[in-house]
mmCIF file of C-alpha atoms in Angstrom:
data_model
loop_
_atom_site.group_PDB
_atom_site.id
_atom_site.type_symbol
_atom_site.label_atom_id
_atom_site.label_comp_id
_atom_site.label_asym_id
_atom_site.label_seq_id
_atom_site.Cartn_x
_atom_site.Cartn_y
_atom_site.Cartn_z
ATOM 1 C CA MET A 1 8.133 -6.061 -2.262
ATOM 2 C CA ASP A 2 11.601 -6.813 -2.230
ATOM 3 C CA GLU A 3 11.861 -10.398 0.478
ATOM 4 C CA HIS A 4 15.362 -8.658 1.862
ATOM 5 C CA ALA A 5 14.434 -5.824 2.922
ATOM 6 C CA GLU A 6 14.059 -4.377 5.944
ATOM 7 C CA LEU A 7 14.990 -0.935 8.162
ATOM 8 C CA ARG A 8 18.967 -1.937 8.870
ATOM 9 C CA LEU A 9 18.805 -1.001 12.299
ATOM 10 C CA ASP A 10 22.524 -0.541 12.797
ATOM 11 C CA GLU A 11 22.109 2.224 10.538
ATOM 12 C CA ILE A 12 19.735 4.430 12.840
ATOM 13 C CA ASP A 13 21.503 6.483 14.744
ATOM 14 C CA GLU A 14 22.014 7.316 18.402
ATOM 15 C CA ASN A 15 19.036 9.344 18.496
ATOM 16 C CA GLY A 16 17.609 7.327 17.116
ATOM 17 C CA ALA A 17 16.777 8.999 12.960
ATOM 18 C CA LEU A 18 16.743 7.188 10.418
ATOM 19 C CA PRO A 19 19.219 7.420 8.105
ATOM 20 C CA ASP A 20 19.613 10.394 5.491
ATOM 21 C CA PHE A 21 18.483 8.427 2.376
ATOM 22 C CA ARG A 22 19.033 11.429 0.064
ATOM 23 C CA SER A 23 22.412 9.956 -0.941
ATOM 24 C CA SER A 24 21.051 6.772 -2.475
ATOM 25 C CA ARG A 25 17.932 8.102 -4.533
ATOM 26 C CA MET A 26 16.621 6.585 -6.474
ATOM 27 C CA GLY A 27 16.455 7.518 -10.118
ATOM 28 C CA THR A 28 13.030 8.907 -10.622
ATOM 29 C CA ALA A 29 10.035 9.635 -7.772
ATOM 30 C CA GLU A 30 8.672 6.616 -9.750
ATOM 31 C CA GLY A 31 11.284 4.796 -7.426
ATOM 32 C CA ALA A 32 12.086 1.248 -10.501
ATOM 33 C CA GLY A 33 9.256 1.952 -12.020
ATOM 34 C CA ARG A 34 7.652 -1.289 -11.275
ATOM 35 C CA ALA A 35 4.564 -0.007 -10.256
ATOM 36 C CA ARG A 36 3.804 2.496 -12.763
ATOM 37 C CA GLY A 37 4.772 -0.497 -15.287
ATOM 38 C CA ARG A 38 2.170 -2.423 -14.000
ATOM 39 C CA LEU A 39 -1.315 -0.548 -14.855
ATOM 40 C CA HIS A 40 0.986 0.852 -18.054
ATOM 41 C CA HIS A 41 0.773 -3.757 -18.499
ATOM 42 C CA PHE A 42 -2.235 -3.936 -17.181
ATOM 43 C CA HIS A 43 -3.515 -1.263 -19.439
ATOM 44 C CA GLU A 44 -2.029 -2.198 -22.749
ATOM 45 C CA PHE A 45 -2.227 -5.778 -22.054
ATOM 46 C CA GLY A 46 -4.766 -6.647 -19.784
ATOM 47 C CA GLY A 47 -7.999 -5.827 -20.121
ATOM 48 C CA GLY A 48 -7.745 -2.355 -19.026
ATOM 49 C CA ASP A 49 -8.669 -0.304 -22.058
ATOM 50 C CA GLU A 50 -12.004 -2.556 -22.358
ATOM 51 C CA LEU A 51 -12.515 -2.142 -18.449
ATOM 52 C CA ALA A 52 -12.275 1.662 -18.924
ATOM 53 C CA GLN A 53 -13.767 2.039 -21.957
ATOM 54 C CA GLU A 54 -17.163 -0.079 -20.073
ATOM 55 C CA LEU A 55 -17.313 2.613 -17.410
ATOM 56 C CA TYR A 56 -17.165 5.739 -19.456
ATOM 57 C CA GLU A 57 -19.753 4.193 -21.420
ATOM 58 C CA ALA A 58 -21.696 3.327 -18.342
ATOM 59 C CA GLN A 59 -21.130 6.992 -16.559
ATOM 60 C CA GLY A 60 -22.830 8.258 -19.622
ATOM 61 C CA GLY A 61 -20.298 8.723 -22.041
ATOM 62 C CA SER A 62 -20.704 8.061 -26.104
ATOM 63 C CA GLY A 63 -19.258 8.486 -29.072
ATOM 64 C CA SER A 64 -16.146 8.143 -28.571
ATOM 65 C CA SER A 65 -14.619 5.395 -26.249
ATOM 66 C CA TRP A 66 -12.718 4.251 -29.062
ATOM 67 C CA ILE A 67 -10.511 6.412 -27.349
ATOM 68 C CA PHE A 68 -9.212 3.812 -24.687
ATOM 69 C CA ASN A 69 -7.658 1.631 -27.116
ATOM 70 C CA ALA A 70 -6.210 4.037 -29.747
ATOM 71 C CA ASP A 71 -2.749 5.094 -29.267
ATOM 72 C CA HIS A 72 -1.724 8.393 -26.338
ATOM 73 C CA GLU A 73 -0.372 10.426 -29.835
ATOM 74 C CA ASP A 74 -3.524 10.017 -32.625
ATOM 75 C CA LEU A 75 -5.766 11.574 -29.751
ATOM 76 C CA THR A 76 -6.642 15.189 -29.701
ATOM 77 C CA PRO A 77 -5.932 17.334 -26.560
ATOM 78 C CA GLU A 78 -10.068 17.010 -25.542
ATOM 79 C CA GLU A 79 -10.135 12.601 -25.830
ATOM 80 C CA ARG A 80 -6.395 12.584 -24.260
ATOM 81 C CA TYR A 81 -8.028 14.653 -21.467
ATOM 82 C CA VAL A 82 -11.500 11.483 -20.933
ATOM 83 C CA VAL A 83 -9.110 8.944 -20.906
ATOM 84 C CA THR A 84 -6.712 10.332 -18.576
ATOM 85 C CA GLU A 85 -9.955 11.242 -16.364
ATOM 86 C CA VAL A 86 -11.665 7.773 -16.453
ATOM 87 C CA ARG A 87 -7.611 6.149 -15.372
ATOM 88 C CA GLU A 88 -7.106 8.064 -12.825
ATOM 89 C CA GLU A 89 -10.074 7.775 -11.082
ATOM 90 C CA MET A 90 -9.142 4.712 -10.213
ATOM 91 C CA GLY A 91 -5.673 6.479 -8.869
ATOM 92 C CA GLN A 92 -8.326 8.790 -6.494
ATOM 93 C CA ARG A 93 -9.729 5.959 -4.932
ATOM 94 C CA ALA A 94 -6.237 4.462 -4.198
ATOM 95 C CA LYS A 95 -5.873 7.468 -2.260
ATOM 96 C CA GLU A 96 -9.077 7.404 -0.484
ATOM 97 C CA GLU A 97 -8.778 3.623 0.685
ATOM 98 C CA ALA A 98 -4.615 3.749 1.668
ATOM 99 C CA ASP A 99 -5.323 4.827 5.117
ATOM 100 C CA LEU A 100 -8.477 1.607 5.710
ATOM 101 C CA ILE A 101 -5.843 -0.794 3.781
ATOM 102 C CA GLY A 102 -3.217 0.354 5.993
ATOM 103 C CA PHE A 103 -5.541 -0.147 8.771
ATOM 104 C CA TYR A 104 -6.820 -3.775 7.232
ATOM 105 C CA VAL A 105 -2.548 -4.729 7.491
ATOM 106 C CA ALA A 106 -2.013 -3.384 11.064
ATOM 107 C CA TRP A 107 -5.376 -4.941 12.577
ATOM 108 C CA HIS A 108 -4.418 -8.436 11.483
ATOM 109 C CA ARG A 109 -0.815 -7.905 12.044
ATOM 110 C CA ALA A 110 -2.035 -6.697 15.875
ATOM 111 C CA GLY A 111 -4.339 -9.627 16.429
ATOM 112 C CA GLY A 112 -7.353 -7.420 16.558
ATOM 113 C CA PHE A 113 -9.366 -4.931 18.247
ATOM 114 C CA ALA A 114 -7.383 -6.060 22.205
ATOM 115 C CA GLY A 115 -3.855 -6.150 19.881
ATOM 116 C CA LEU A 116 -4.659 -2.688 18.434
ATOM 117 C CA GLU A 117 -5.299 -1.612 22.019
ATOM 118 C CA ARG A 118 -2.497 -2.816 24.232
ATOM 119 C CA ALA A 119 -0.197 -1.161 21.053
ATOM 120 C CA GLY A 120 -1.285 2.130 22.385
ATOM 121 C CA TRP A 121 -3.945 2.908 19.546
ATOM 122 C CA HIS A 122 -6.945 4.990 21.567
ATOM 123 C CA ARG A 123 -10.444 2.649 21.680
ATOM 124 C CA SER A 124 -11.947 5.460 19.721
ATOM 125 C CA THR A 125 -9.979 5.575 17.759
ATOM 126 C CA ILE A 126 -10.314 1.819 16.555
ATOM 127 C CA HIS A 127 -14.134 1.910 16.515
ATOM 128 C CA ARG A 128 -14.260 4.727 14.112
ATOM 129 C CA ARG A 129 -11.627 3.528 11.796
ATOM 130 C CA VAL A 130 -13.246 0.009 11.843
ATOM 131 C CA ARG A 131 -16.931 2.166 11.461
ATOM 132 C CA ARG A 132 -14.502 4.044 8.105
ATOM 133 C CA PHE A 133 -13.302 0.631 6.808
ATOM 134 C CA ARG A 134 -16.993 -1.022 6.758
ATOM 135 C CA ALA A 135 -18.604 1.888 5.286
ATOM 136 C CA CYS A 136 -15.802 1.908 2.045
ATOM 137 C CA PHE A 137 -15.733 -1.750 2.260
ATOM 138 C CA GLY A 138 -19.076 -3.653 3.753
ATOM 139 C CA THR A 139 -17.574 -5.249 5.845
ATOM 140 C CA HIS A 140 -15.468 -5.719 9.123
ATOM 141 C CA PRO A 141 -11.166 -5.641 8.586
ATOM 142 C CA ASP A 142 -11.780 -8.577 10.476
ATOM 143 C CA THR A 143 -13.735 -10.796 8.059
ATOM 144 C CA MET A 144 -12.540 -8.603 4.718
ATOM 145 C CA ASP A 145 -11.048 -10.760 2.326
ATOM 146 C CA PHE A 146 -8.913 -8.700 -0.477
ATOM 147 C CA SER A 147 -8.443 -10.770 -3.648
ATOM 148 C CA TRP A 148 -5.664 -9.023 -4.306
ATOM 149 C CA ILE A 149 -3.602 -8.961 -1.102
ATOM 150 C CA THR A 150 -2.189 -11.487 1.482
ATOM 151 C CA LEU A 151 -0.486 -11.358 3.969
ATOM 152 C CA ASP A 152 1.774 -14.076 5.678
ATOM 153 C CA LEU A 153 0.951 -13.269 9.162
ATOM 154 C CA ASP A 154 3.057 -16.757 10.585
ATOM 155 C CA GLN A 155 6.160 -15.486 8.176
ATOM 156 C CA LEU A 156 5.921 -11.986 9.461
ATOM 157 C CA TRP A 157 5.934 -12.682 13.573
ATOM 158 C CA ARG A 158 8.341 -15.153 12.555
ATOM 159 C CA GLU A 159 10.124 -12.410 11.418
ATOM 160 C CA GLN A 160 9.902 -10.023 14.112
ATOM 161 C CA TYR A 161 10.283 -12.537 16.939
ATOM 162 C CA GLU A 162 13.605 -13.518 15.117
ATOM 163 C CA LYS A 163 14.786 -9.575 14.798
ATOM 164 C CA ARG A 164 13.863 -9.581 18.872
ATOM 165 C CA ILE A 165 15.720 -12.437 19.442
ATOM 166 C CA ARG A 166 18.853 -11.865 17.806
ATOM 167 C CA TRP A 167 18.754 -8.358 19.858
ATOM 168 C CA ALA A 168 18.132 -10.168 22.304
ATOM 169 C CA ASN A 169 21.527 -12.135 22.290
ATOM 170 C CA ASP A 170 24.020 -9.874 20.810
ATOM 171 C CA PRO A 171 26.560 -8.837 23.530
ATOM 172 C CA PRO A 172 25.523 -4.949 25.036
ATOM 173 C CA GLU A 173 28.957 -3.412 22.813
ATOM 174 C CA TYR A 174 28.339 -4.636 20.012
ATOM 175 C CA ARG A 175 23.661 -4.302 19.813
ATOM 176 C CA GLU A 176 21.973 -2.370 17.720
ATOM 177 C CA PRO A 177 19.280 -0.268 18.948
ATOM 178 C CA GLU A 178 16.671 -1.842 20.150
ATOM 179 C CA PRO A 179 13.582 -1.777 17.808
ATOM 180 C CA PRO A 180 10.600 1.128 18.727
ATOM 181 C CA ASP A 181 8.390 -0.232 21.196
ATOM 182 C CA GLU A 182 5.254 -0.570 18.408
ATOM 183 C CA ASP A 183 7.450 -3.371 16.356
ATOM 184 C CA TYR A 184 6.038 -6.453 18.853
#
């Protein structure tokens, strides 16, 4: 994430509506293409093709595992389909886990169950999300450590307080709209 990226509260209109970003679109639906580039690099240079081949074989595929290391244009349409299916399995998993990873971030950001409840989450919703999280990842969100996610919560909380202090110190005539309640 861009370390300087943040919602500019001065761009929120008097009705609390977010800015219309259609006039400042990215060049493509891929944005700057960072995520796509990272995945491509992983498959080309980070061992992704070998892991896809291993997954294909573990799932009972045989005879054409070489296709994961071949240039895409050298493959038949059927072979391209197999490569795409195996790789897209990871994308499907990302889709299924996105909400739960967001819950994990919210859990830690809010300081756990009581913090989520104080923020307005219903107890049964929190319990339901914890149950889904445990079913998916095998552990509670409070004890989960994703090896690929690092939360700098001290920095987050510090920035939130500093933003609120700046807002509180602005003279009323120059004051930006108050941040939403859930931004505590």
